[in-house]
Coordinates of C-alpha atoms and ligand atoms in Angstrom, one line a residue:
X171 CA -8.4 -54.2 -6.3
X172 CA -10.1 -50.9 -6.6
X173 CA -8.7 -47.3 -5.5
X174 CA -12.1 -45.8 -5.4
X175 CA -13.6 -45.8 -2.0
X176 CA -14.6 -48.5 -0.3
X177 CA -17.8 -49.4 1.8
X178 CA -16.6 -48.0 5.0
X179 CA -15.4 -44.5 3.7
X180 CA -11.5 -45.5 3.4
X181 CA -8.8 -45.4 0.5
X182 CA -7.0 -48.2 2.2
X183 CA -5.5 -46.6 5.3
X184 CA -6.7 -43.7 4.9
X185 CA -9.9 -41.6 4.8
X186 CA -13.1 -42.4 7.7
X187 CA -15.1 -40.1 9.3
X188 CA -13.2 -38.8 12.8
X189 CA -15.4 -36.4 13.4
X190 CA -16.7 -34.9 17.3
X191 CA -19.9 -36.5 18.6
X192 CA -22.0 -33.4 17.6
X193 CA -21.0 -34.0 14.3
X194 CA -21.5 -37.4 13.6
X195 CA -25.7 -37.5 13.0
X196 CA -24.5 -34.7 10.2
X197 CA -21.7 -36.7 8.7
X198 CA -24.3 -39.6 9.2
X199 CA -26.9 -37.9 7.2
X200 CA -25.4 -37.0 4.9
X201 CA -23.3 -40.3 4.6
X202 CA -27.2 -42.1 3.7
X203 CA -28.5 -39.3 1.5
X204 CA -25.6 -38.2 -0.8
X205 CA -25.1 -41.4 -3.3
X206 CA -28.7 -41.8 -4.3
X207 CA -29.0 -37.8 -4.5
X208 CA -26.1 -37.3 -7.0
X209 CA -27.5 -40.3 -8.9
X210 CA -30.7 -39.6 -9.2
X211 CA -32.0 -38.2 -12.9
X212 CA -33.6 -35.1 -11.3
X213 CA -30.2 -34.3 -9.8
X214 CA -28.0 -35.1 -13.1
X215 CA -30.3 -32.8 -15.3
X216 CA -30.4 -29.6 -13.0
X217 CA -26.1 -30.6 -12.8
X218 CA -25.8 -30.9 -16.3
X219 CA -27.5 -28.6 -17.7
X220 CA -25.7 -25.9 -15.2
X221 CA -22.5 -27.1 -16.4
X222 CA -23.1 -27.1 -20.1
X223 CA -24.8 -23.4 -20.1
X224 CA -23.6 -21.9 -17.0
X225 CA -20.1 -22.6 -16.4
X226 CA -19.6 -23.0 -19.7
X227 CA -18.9 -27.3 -20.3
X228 CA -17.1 -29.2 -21.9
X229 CA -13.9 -27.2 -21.1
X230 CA -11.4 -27.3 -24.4
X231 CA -9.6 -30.3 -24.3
X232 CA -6.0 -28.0 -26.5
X233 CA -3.5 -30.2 -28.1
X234 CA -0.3 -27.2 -27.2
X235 CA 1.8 -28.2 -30.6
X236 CA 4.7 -26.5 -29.4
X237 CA 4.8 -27.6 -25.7
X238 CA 4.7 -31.3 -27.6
X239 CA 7.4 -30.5 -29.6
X240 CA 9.8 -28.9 -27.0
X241 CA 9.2 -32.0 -24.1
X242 CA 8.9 -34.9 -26.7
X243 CA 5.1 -36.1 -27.0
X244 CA 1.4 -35.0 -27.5
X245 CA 0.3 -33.0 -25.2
X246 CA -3.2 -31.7 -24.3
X247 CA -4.1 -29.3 -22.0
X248 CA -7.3 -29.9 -20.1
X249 CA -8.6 -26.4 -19.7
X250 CA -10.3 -25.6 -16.6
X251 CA -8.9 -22.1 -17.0
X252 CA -12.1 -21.7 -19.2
X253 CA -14.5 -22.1 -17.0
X254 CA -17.0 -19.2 -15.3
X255 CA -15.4 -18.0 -12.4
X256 CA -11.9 -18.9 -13.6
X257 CA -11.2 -22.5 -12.6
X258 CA -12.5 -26.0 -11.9
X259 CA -13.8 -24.9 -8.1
X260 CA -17.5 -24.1 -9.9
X261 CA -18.1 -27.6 -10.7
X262 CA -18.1 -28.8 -6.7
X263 CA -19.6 -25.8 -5.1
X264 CA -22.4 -25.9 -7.9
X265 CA -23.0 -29.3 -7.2
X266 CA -22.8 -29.1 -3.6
X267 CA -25.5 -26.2 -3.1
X268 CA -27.6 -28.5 -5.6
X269 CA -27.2 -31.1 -2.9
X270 CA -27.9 -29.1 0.1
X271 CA -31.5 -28.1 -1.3
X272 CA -32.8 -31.4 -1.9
X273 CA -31.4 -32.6 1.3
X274 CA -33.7 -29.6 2.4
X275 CA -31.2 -27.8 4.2
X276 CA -31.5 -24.0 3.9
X277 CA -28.1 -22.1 4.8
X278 CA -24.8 -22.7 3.1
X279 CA -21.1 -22.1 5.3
X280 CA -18.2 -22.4 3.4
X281 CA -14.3 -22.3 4.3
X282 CA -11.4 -20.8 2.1
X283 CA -7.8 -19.7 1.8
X284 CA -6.9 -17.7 -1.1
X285 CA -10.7 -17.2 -2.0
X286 CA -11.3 -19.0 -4.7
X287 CA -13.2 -21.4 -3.1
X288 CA -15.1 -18.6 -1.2
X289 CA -16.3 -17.3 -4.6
X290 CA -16.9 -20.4 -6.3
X291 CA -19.7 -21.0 -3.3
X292 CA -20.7 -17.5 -3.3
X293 CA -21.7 -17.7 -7.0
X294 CA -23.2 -20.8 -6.5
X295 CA -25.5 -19.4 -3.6
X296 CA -26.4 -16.3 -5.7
X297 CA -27.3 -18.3 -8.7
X298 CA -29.8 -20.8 -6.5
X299 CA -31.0 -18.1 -3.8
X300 CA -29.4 -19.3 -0.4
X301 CA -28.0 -17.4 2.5
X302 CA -23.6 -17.8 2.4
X303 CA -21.5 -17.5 5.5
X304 CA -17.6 -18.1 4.5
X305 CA -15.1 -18.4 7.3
X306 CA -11.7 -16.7 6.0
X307 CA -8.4 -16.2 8.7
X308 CA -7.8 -12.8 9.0
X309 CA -4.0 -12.8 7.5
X310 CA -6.0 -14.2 4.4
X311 CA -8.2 -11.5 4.0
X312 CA -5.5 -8.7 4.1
X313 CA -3.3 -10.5 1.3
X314 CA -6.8 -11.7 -1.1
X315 CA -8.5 -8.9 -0.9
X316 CA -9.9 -8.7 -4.4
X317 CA -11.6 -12.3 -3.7
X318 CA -13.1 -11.1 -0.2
X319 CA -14.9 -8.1 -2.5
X320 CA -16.3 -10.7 -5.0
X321 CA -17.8 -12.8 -2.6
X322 CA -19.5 -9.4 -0.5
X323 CA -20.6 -8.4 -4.1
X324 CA -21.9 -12.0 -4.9
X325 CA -23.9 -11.8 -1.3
X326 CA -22.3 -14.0 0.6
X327 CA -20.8 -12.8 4.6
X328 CA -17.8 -13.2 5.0
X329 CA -16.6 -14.0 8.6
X330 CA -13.0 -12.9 9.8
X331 CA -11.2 -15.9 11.3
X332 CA -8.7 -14.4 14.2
X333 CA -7.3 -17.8 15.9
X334 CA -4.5 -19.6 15.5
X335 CA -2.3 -18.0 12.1
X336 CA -5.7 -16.8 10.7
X337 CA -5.3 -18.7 7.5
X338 CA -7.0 -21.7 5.6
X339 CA -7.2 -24.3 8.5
X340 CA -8.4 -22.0 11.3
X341 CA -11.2 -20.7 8.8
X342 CA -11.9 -24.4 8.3
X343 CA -11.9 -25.2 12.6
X344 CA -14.1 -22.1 12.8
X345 CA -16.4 -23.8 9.5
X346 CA -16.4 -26.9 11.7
X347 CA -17.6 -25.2 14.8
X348 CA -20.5 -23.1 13.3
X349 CA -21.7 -26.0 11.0
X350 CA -21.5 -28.6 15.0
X351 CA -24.1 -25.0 16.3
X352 CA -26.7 -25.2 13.3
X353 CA -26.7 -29.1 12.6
X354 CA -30.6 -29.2 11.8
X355 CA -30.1 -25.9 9.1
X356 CA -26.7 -25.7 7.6
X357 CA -25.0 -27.5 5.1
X358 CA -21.3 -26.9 4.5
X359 CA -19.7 -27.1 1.2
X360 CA -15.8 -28.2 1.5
X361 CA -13.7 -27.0 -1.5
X362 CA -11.6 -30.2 -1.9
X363 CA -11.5 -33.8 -2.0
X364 CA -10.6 -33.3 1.9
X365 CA -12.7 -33.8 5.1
X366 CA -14.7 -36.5 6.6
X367 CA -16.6 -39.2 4.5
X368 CA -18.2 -38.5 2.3
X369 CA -16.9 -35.7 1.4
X370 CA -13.9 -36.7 -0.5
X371 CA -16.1 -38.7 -2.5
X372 CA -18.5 -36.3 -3.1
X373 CA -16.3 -33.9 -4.8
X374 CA -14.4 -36.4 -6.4
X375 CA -18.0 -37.4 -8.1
X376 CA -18.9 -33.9 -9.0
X377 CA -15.2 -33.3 -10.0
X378 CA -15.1 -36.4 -12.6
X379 CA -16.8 -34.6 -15.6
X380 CA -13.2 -33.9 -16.2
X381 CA -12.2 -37.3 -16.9
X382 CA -15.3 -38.0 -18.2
X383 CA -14.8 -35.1 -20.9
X384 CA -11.2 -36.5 -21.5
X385 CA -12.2 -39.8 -22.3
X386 CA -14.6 -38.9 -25.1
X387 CA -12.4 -35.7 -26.4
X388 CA -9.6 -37.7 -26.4
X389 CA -11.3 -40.7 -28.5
X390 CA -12.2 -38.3 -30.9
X391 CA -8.8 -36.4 -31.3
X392 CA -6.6 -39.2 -31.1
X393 CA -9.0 -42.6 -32.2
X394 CA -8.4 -43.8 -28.8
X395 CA -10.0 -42.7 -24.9
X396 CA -6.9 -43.1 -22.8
X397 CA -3.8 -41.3 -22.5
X398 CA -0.6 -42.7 -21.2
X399 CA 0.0 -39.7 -18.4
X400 CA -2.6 -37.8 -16.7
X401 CA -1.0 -35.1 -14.8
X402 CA -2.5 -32.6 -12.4
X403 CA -1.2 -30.2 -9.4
X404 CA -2.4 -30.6 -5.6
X405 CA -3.4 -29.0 -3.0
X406 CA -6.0 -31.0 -1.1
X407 CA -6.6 -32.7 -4.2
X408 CA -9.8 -32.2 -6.0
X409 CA -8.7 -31.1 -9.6
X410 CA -6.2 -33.7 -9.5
X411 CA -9.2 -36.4 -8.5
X412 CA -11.7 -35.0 -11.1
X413 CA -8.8 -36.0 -13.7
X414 CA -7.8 -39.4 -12.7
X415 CA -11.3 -40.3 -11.7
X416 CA -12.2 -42.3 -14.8
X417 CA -9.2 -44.1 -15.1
X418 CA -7.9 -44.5 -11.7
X419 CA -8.3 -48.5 -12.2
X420 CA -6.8 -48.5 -15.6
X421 CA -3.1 -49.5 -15.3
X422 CA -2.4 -48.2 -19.4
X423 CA -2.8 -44.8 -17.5
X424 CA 0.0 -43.0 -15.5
X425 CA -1.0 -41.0 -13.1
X426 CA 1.0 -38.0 -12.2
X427 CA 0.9 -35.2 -9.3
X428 CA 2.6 -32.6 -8.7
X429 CA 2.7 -30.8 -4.8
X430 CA 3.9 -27.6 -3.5
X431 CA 7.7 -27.9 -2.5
X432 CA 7.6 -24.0 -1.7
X433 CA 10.9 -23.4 -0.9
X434 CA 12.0 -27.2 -1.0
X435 CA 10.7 -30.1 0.3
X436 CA 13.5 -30.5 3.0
X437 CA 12.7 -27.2 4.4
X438 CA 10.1 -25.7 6.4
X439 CA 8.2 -23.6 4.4
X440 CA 7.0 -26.5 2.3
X441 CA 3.5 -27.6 1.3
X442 CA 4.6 -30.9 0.3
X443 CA 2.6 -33.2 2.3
X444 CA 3.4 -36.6 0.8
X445 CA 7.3 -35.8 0.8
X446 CA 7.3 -34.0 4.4
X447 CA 4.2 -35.1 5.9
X448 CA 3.4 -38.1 8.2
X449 CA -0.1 -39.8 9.0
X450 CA -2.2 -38.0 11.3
X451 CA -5.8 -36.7 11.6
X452 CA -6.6 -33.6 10.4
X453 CA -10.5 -32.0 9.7
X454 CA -12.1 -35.4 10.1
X455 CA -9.9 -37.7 7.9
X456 CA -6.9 -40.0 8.3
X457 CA -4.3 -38.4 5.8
X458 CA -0.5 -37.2 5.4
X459 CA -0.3 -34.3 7.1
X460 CA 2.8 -31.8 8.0
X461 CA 3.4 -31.9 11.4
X462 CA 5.9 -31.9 14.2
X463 CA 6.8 -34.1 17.1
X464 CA 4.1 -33.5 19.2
X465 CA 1.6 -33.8 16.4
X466 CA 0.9 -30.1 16.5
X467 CA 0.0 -29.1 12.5
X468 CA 2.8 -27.3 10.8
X469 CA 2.1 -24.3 8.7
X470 CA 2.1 -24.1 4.8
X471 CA 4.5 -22.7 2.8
X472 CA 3.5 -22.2 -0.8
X473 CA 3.9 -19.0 -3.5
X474 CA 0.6 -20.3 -4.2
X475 CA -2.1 -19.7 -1.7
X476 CA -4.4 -22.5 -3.1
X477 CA -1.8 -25.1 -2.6
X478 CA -1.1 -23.9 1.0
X479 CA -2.7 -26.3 3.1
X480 CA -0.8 -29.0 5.4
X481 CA -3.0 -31.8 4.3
X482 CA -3.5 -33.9 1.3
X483 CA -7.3 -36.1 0.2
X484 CA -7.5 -39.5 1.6
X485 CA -7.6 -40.8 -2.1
X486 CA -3.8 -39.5 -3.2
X487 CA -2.6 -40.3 -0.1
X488 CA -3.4 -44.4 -1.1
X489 CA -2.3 -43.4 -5.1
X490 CA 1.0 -42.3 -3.5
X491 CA 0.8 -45.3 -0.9
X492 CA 0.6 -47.7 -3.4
X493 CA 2.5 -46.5 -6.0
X494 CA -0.2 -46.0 -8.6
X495 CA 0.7 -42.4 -8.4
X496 CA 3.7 -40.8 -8.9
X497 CA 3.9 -37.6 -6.7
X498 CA 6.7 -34.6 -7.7
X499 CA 7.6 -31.8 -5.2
X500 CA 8.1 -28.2 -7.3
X501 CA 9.5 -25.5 -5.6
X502 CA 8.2 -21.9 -6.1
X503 CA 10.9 -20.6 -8.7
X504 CA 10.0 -23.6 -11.0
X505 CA 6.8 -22.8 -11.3
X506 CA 6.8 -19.6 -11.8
X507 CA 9.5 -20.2 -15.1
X508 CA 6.6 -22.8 -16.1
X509 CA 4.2 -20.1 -16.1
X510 CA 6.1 -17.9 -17.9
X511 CA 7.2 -20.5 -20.5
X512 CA 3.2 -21.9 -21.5
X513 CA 2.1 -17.9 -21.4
X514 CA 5.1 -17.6 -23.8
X515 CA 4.3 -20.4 -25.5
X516 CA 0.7 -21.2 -26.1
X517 CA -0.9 -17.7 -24.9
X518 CA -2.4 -19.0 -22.1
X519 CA -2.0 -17.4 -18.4
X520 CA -2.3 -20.6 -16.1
X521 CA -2.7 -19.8 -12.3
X522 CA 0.6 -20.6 -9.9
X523 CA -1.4 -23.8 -9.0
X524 CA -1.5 -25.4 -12.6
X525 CA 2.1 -24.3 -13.2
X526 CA 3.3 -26.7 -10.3
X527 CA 2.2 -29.3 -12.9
X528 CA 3.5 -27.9 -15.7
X529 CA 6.7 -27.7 -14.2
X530 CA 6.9 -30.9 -13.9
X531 CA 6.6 -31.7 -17.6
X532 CA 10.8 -31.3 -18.0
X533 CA 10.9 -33.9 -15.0
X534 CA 9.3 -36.7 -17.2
X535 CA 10.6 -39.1 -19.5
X536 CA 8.0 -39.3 -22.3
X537 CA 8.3 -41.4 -25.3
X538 CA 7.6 -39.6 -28.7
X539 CA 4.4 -41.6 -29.1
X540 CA 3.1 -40.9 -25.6
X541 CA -0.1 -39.0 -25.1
X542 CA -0.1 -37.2 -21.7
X543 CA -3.1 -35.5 -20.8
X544 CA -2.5 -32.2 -18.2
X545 CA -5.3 -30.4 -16.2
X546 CA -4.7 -26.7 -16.6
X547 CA -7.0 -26.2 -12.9
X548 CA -7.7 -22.3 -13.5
X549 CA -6.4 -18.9 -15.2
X550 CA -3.7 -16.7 -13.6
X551 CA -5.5 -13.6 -13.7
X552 CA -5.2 -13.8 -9.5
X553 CA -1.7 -14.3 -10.2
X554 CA -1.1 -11.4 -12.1
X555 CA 0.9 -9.5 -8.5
X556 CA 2.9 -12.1 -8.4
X557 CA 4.1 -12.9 -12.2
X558 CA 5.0 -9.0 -12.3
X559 CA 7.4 -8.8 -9.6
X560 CA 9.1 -12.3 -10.8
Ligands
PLP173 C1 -7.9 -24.3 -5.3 C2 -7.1 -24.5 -6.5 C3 -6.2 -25.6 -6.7 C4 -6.0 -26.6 -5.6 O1 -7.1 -27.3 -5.1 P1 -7.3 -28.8 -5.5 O2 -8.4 -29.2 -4.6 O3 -6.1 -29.6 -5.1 O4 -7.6 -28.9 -6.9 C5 -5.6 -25.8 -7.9 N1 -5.7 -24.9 -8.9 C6 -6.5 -23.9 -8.8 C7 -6.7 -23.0 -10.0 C8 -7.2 -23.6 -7.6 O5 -8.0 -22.5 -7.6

């Protein structure tokens, strides 16, 4: 029993490639070239060495003393917050561009919501000289506009997206439709552990120098590599994947996510897919997704526009399946307190995104010898609008 992929691209139910005939020689493609790419030694040095003196790896691994003391355990904060460009994003779009050269491809699209994704890609492109389109919905661009001037700055276009609510999964449909026109040139670098296989397992590989940095940092700061929680936020899933990766077969591990509730679960402006969502198809994979009757795809709610989306990966849709992960809706209010509370705390600004998670940390019910490891995705610097006028 394994909850890492399987031969045929699923996570139990969920997961496959449902993607339109144009599509599927790309998916196909890239389904035959991506394992023995990301494996291969010439890949792993140009990747490693990036991450050690680019974005700045290993990220602190920050036993918070007094966050321990207040909730009853040790706690370590794994800090993404540290990384270039602000958050964990870096280490997928790096390694994706890495991927799309040696696969020979020569133009890189890119989809996002609140932008972080869009400038994670756009840094990657200027760093390794390719051409960036990123699709972004219109109502996106008016509310993120700092982001949209990064990306312009780092080179990359950015294309307004003016159907459906011009947010995160129209900018993804028009990603789609561009990458279906230029099959032969493009190569398009998703920002989550979401889309068709192999994508979700692609990111979740490039993503896993987290756990693999926990396991070692933890050995050395506690004498053994495994912590009894793990605990990361979600939106389609990929900080919370790179976390878990190295232990999600080892039951002495808890694993712990936390969603966007937005306004509560039981409401509409939710973004709490495995508590409101059912099974559907949405961007190429079989997933929870929040939808109506008809099957139409519901709108996001979330304070935090990198948790807005109405899916959830194929992998923590099988965690929360099968019970291997426990899954926590946290409304808006809660995490804004939690932000407020580790800034007051420990001195560190986490974005709205990591506070879902460490909002959850009063929900738990930790034994004083319990070593919980927490993913602290990226810094709240974006957040800054928003902490002010709470
Ligand atoms: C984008 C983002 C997230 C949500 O994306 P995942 O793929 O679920 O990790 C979480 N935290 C930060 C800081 C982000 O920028």
């Amino acid at each position: 029993m394994t909850y890492h992929i399987d031969q045929n691209g699923f996570y139990g139910e969920f997961g496959g490639a449902f993607v339109p005939e144009v599509l599927h020689a790309c998916t196909e493609q890239l389904q035959q070239a991506y394992a023995s790419i990301l494996e291969s030694q010439e890949f792993q040095h140009e990747y490693r060495s990036l991450l050690r003196n680019y974005v700045g790896r290993p990220s602190a691994l920050y036993e918070a003393k007094k966050l321990s003391a207040k909730y009853g355990a040790r706690i370590f904060l794994k800090r993404e917050d540290l990384n270039h460009t602000g958050a964990h994003k870096i280490n997928n779009a790096l390694g994706q561009v890495l991927l799309a050269k040696r696969m020979g491809k020569t133009r890189i699209i890119a989809e996002t919501g609140a932008g972080q994704h869009g400038v994670a890609t756009a840094t990657a492109c200027a760093l390794l000289d390719m051409p960036c389109v990123v699709y972004m919905g219109k109502t996106d661009i008016g509310r993120q506009m700092p982001n949209v001037e990064r990306m312009k700055m780092l080179g990359a276009e950015v294309r307004p997206v003016t159907c459906g609510n011009m947010t995160l999964k129209d900018a993804v449909n028009d990603a789609i439709r561009d990458w279906c026109c230029h099959p032969q040139d493009t190569f398009y670098v998703i920002g989550s552990a979401v889309g068709p296989h192999p994508y979700p397992d692609i990111v979740a590989r490039l993503q896993s120098v987290i756990s693999e940095e926990i396991k070692w940092q933890l050995q050395e700061q506690t004498g053994r590599d495994y912590p009894d929680y793990l605990m990361a936020c979600v939106g389609g899933g990929s900080n919370a994947i790179g976390t878990f990766y190295h232990y999600l077969d080892d039951q002495r591990t808890h694993l712990v996510l936390a969603e966007a509730g937005g306004l509560g679960s039981d409401t509409e402006q939710t973004a709490a897919t495995i508590h409101s969502g059912s099974v559907g198809i949405l961007h190429g994979s079989r997933i929870m997704v929040l939808q109506d009757a008809d099957g139409q795809i519901q709108e996001a709610y979330s304070i935090s526009a990198g948790l807005d989306y109405p899916g959830i990966g194929p992998v923590h849709c099988n965690l929360a399946k099968q019970h291997r992960a426990e899954v926590l809706s946290i409304n808006d209010d809660e995490a804004l307190n939690a932000a407020f509370e580790l800034t007051r705390m420990e001195g560190i600004i986490p974005a709205l995104e990591s506070a879902h998670i460490l909002a959850a940390l009063p929900k738990m019910h930790f034994k004083p010898s319990d070593i919980v490891v927490l993913t602290v995705s990226g810094r709240g610097d974006k957040d800054m609008a928003t902490y002010l006028k709470h």
